Coordinates of C-alpha atoms in Angstrom, one line a residue:
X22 CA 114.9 134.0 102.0
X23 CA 113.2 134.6 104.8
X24 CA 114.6 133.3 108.3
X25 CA 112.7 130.3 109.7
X26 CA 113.4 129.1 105.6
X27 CA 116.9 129.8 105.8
X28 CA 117.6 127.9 109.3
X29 CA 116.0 125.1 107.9
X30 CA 118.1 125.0 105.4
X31 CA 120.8 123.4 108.1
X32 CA 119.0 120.6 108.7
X33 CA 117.1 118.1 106.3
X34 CA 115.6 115.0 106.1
X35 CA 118.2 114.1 104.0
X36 CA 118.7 109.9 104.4
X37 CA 116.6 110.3 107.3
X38 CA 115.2 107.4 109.7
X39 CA 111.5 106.6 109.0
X40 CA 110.0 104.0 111.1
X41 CA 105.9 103.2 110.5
X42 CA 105.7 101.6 113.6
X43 CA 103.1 99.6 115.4
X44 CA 103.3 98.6 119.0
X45 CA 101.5 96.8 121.6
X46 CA 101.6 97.7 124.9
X47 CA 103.6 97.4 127.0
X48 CA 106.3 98.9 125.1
X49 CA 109.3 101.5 125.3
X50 CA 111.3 103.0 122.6
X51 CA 114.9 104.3 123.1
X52 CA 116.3 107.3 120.7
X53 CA 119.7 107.4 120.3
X54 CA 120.5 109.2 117.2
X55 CA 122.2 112.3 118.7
X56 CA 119.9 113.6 116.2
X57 CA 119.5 117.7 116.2
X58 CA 115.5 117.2 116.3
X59 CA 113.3 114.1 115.9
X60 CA 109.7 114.4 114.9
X61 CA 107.2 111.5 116.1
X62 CA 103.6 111.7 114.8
X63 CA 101.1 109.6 116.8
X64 CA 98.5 108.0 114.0
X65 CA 96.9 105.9 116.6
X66 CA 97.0 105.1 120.0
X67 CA 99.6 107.1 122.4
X68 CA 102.3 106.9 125.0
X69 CA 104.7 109.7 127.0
X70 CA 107.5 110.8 126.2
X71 CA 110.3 110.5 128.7
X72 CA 113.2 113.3 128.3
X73 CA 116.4 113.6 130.0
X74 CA 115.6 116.5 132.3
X75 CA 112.7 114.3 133.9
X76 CA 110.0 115.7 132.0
X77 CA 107.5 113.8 131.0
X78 CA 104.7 114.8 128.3
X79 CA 101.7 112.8 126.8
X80 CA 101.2 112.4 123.0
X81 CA 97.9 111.1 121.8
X82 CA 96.3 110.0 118.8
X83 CA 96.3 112.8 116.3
X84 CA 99.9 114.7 118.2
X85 CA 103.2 115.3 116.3
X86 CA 106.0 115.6 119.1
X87 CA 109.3 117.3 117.8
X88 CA 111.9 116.9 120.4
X89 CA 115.0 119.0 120.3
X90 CA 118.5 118.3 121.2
X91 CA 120.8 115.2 121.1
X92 CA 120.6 113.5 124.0
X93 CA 119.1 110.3 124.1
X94 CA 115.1 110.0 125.2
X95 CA 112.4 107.7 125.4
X96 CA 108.9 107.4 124.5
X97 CA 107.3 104.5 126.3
X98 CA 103.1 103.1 126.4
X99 CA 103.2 103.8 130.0
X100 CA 106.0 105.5 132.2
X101 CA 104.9 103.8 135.4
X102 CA 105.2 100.3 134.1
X103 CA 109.0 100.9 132.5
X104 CA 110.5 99.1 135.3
X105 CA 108.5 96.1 134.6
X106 CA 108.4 93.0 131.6
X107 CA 107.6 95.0 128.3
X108 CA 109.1 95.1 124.5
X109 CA 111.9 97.4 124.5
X110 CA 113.1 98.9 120.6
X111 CA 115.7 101.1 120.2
X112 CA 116.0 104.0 116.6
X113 CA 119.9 104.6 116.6
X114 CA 120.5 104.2 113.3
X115 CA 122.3 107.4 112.6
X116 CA 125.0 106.6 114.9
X117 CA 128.4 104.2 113.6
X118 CA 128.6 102.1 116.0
X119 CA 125.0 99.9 115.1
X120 CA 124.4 97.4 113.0
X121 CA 121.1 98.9 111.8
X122 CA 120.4 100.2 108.7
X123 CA 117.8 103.0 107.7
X124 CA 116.2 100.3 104.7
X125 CA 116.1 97.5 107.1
X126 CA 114.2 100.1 109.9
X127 CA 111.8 101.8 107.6
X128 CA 108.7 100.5 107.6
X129 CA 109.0 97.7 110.1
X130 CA 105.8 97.5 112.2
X131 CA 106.6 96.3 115.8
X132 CA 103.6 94.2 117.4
X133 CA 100.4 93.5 115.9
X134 CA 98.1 96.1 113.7
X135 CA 95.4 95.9 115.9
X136 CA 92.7 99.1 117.0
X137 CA 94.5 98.9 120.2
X138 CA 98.0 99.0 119.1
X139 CA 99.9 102.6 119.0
X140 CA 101.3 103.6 115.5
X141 CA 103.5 106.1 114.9
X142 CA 105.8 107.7 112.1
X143 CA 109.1 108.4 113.4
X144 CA 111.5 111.0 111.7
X145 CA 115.0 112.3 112.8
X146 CA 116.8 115.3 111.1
X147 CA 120.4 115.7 110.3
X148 CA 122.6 119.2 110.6
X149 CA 124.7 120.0 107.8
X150 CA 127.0 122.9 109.5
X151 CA 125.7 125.2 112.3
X152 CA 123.0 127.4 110.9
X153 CA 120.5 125.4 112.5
X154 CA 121.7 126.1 116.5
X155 CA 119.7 129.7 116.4
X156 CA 116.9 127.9 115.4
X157 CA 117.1 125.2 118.4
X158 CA 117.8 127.9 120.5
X159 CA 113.6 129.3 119.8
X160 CA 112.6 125.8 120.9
X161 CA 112.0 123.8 123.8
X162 CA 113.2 120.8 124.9
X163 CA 109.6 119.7 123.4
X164 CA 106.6 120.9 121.2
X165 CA 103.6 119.0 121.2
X166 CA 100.6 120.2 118.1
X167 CA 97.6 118.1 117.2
X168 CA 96.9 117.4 113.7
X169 CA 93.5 116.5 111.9
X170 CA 92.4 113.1 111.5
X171 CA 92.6 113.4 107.8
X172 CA 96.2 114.6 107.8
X173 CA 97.4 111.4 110.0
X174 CA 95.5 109.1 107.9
X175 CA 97.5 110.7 104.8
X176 CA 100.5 110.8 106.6
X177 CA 100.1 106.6 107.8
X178 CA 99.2 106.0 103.7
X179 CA 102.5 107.5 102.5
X180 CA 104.7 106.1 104.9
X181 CA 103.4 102.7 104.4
X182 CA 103.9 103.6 100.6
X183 CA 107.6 104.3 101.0
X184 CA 107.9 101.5 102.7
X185 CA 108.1 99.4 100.5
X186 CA 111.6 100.6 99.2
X187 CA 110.6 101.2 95.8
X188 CA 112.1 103.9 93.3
X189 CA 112.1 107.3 94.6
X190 CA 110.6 105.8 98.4
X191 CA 113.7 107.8 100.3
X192 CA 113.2 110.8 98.9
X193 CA 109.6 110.7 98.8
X194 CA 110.0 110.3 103.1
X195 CA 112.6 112.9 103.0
X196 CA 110.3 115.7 101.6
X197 CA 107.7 114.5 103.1
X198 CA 109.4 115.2 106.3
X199 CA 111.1 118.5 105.3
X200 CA 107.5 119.4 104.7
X201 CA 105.6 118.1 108.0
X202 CA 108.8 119.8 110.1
X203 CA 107.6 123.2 108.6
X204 CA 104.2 123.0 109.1
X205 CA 104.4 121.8 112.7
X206 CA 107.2 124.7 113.4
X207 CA 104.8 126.9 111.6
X208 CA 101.9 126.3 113.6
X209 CA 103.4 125.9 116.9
X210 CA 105.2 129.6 116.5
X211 CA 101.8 130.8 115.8
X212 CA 99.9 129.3 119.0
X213 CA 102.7 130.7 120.5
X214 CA 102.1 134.1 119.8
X215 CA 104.2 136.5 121.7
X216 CA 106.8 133.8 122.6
X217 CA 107.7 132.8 119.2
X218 CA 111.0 134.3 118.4
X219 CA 111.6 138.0 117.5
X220 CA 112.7 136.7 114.1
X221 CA 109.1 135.0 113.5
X222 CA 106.9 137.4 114.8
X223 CA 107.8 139.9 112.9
X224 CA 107.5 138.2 109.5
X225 CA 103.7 138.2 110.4
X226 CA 103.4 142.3 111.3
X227 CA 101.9 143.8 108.1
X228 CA 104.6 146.6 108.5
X229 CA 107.4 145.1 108.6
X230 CA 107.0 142.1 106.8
X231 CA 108.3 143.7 104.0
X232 CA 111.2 145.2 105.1
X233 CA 112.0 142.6 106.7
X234 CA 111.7 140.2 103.5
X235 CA 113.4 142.5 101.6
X236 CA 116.6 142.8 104.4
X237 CA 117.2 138.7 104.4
X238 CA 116.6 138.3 100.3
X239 CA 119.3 140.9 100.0
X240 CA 121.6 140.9 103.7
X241 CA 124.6 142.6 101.4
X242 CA 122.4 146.1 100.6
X243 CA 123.3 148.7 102.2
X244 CA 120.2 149.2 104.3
X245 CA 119.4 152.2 106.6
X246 CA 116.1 152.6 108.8
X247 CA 115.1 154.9 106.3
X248 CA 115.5 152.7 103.1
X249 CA 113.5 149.8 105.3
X250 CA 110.7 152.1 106.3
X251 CA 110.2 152.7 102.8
X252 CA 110.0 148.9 101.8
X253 CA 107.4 148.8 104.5
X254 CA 105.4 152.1 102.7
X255 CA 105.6 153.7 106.4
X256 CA 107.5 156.8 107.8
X257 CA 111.1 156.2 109.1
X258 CA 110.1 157.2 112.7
X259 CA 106.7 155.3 112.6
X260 CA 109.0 151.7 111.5
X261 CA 111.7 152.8 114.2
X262 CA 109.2 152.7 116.7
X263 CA 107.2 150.0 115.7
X264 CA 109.9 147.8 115.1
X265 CA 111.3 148.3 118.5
X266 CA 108.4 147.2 120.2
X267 CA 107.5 144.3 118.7
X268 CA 111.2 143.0 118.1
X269 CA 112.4 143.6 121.0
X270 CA 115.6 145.8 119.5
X271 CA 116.3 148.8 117.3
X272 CA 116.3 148.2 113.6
X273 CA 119.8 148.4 112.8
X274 CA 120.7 146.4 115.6
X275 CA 118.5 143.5 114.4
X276 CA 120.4 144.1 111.1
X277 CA 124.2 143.8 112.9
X278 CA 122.7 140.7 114.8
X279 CA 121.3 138.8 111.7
X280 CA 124.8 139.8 109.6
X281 CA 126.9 138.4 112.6
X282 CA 125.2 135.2 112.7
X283 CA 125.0 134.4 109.1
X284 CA 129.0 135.4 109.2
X285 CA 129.0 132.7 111.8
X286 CA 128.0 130.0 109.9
X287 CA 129.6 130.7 106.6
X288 CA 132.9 130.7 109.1
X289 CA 131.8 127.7 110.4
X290 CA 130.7 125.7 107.0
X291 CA 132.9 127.2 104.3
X292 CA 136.1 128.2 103.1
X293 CA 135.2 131.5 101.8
X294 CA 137.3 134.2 103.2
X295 CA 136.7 136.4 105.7
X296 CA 136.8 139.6 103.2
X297 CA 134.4 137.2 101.4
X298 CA 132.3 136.4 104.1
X299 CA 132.2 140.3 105.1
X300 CA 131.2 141.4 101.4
X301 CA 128.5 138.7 102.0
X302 CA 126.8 140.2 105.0
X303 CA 126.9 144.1 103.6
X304 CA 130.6 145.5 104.9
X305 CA 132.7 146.8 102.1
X306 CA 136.0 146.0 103.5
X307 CA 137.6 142.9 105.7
X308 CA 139.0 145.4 108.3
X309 CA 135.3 146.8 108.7
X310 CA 133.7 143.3 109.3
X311 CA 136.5 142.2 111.3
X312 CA 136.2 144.8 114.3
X313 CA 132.0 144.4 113.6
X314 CA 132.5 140.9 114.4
X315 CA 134.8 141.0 117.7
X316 CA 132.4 143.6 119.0
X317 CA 129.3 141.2 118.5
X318 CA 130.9 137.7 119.1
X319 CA 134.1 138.3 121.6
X320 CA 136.3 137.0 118.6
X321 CA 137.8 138.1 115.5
X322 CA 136.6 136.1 112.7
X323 CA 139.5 134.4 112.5
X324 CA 139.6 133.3 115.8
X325 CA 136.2 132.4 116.0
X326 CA 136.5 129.5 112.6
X327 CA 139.5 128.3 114.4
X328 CA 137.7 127.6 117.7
X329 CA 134.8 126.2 115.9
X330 CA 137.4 123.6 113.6

């Protein structure tokens, strides 16, 4: 499994929030789901978006938004006019403390469906565990890509479709989402370019794609720079080198990194053992993975789950 796949493994649309909304100015919109990440695509219309830090960024007609992190942010017609008379909607139904329930929010449309009105399709994304975290720590607080007009008229047909709570309608918006999180990720790591995580770049590097496919399908081989070099159908100093410059570290250190992380979250998120965990992540012996692990993370293993619980 290749990395950005397996990070998204942590968090899913899984009985997500969908709202096919429609709004007419003036207008704000409070989220409050302490949700990990929360995608809004803009069909029509537009507004900013209002985050915590101060930062404001526009989203037009044709922009999917993902915003990271769990504090609570705002997306509002027009951030001048929020201190004024206007319609004022909250999306908090992931927390226990509301009243509102994700059947009774999906699909509502807010306003009248008029040309001028703004409609939007609003997902947010639980966390099952940890994994997730490295992956919020590539992002920013936001990521703005534009989309084709075809692919938000598709997007506005389905939504209204699963709106209408028939069979299937949930997890019809929860793949659907799964899907349109990828793709956006997808695209904005590659308009990124250099930026985009070690991790990512290097899954597009005709060299080491390869060996680096072939590391993460099978993390409990023991691999060597040599055996990788070979999977990439290069000489071992030619993959040493390269791989240093474009990932920003040595091979084998990339190796330890990736190995100390995924022990991370199966401490975190399961009850395996820690000789388990270790066999999991290539080292033959607890004792082995044990003093690998306090070098890379400050903490024994053992420490580290019970910190985390």
């Amino acid at each position: 499994m290749d990395p950005l796949s397996s990070l998204l493994n942590g968090i899913r649309a899984e009985g997500s929030v969908v709202s096919h909304a429609v709004l007419t100015a003036p207008w704000t919109i409070r989220f409050a789901d302490d949700a990990p990440l929360t995608m809004i695509s803009v069909l029509r219309g537009g507004g900013t978006l209002l985050l915590p830090d101060g930062t404001e960024r526009a989203v037009g007609a044709g922009d999917t938004a993902i915003v990271s992190g769990s504090a609570p942010f705002h997306l509002a017609d027009d951030p001048t006019t929020a201190d004024r008379s206007h319609a004022a909607y909250e999306i908090a139904c992931f927390t226990t403390d509301t009243e509102c329930a994700t059947q009774e929010l999906g699909g509502i449309h807010w306003g009248a469906d008029s040309e001028e009105a703004t409609a939007l399709i609003v997902g947010a994304y639980r966390a099952s565990g940890h994994r997730h975290e490295r992956l919020l720590r590539a992002l920013p607080p936001v990521l703005v890509i534009k989309e084709d007009v075809e692919t938000c008229a598709w997007l506005e047909t389905a939504a209204v479709d699963a709106a209408q709570l028939s069979a299937g309608s949930q997890a019809l918006m929860d793949r659907l989402l799964d899907w349109a999180l990828v793709c956006t990720l997808r695209t904005w790591f590659d308009q990124v370019g250099a930026d985009a995580p070690s991790w990512y770049r290097g899954l597009t590097d005709p060299v080491l794609a390869p060996a680096l496919r072939a590391f993460h399908d099978r993390p409990a081989e023991t691999w060597t720079v040599a055996s990788l070099a070979t999977r990439a159908g290069v000489s071992r100093a030619l993959f040493a080198k390269r791989f240093t410059q474009l990932m920003g570290r040595p091979p084998l250190a990339y190796l330890t990194e990736c190995r100390m992380d995924e022990a991370a979250a199966l401490l975190t998120d399961t009850d395996l053992s820690v000789a388990q965990i270790g066999r999991s992540v290539g080292y033959a012996d607890a004792f082995g993975f044990s003093a690998a692990f306090k070098r890379h993370k400050g903490q024994s293993p053992s420490t580290f789950r019970a910190a985390a619980a």
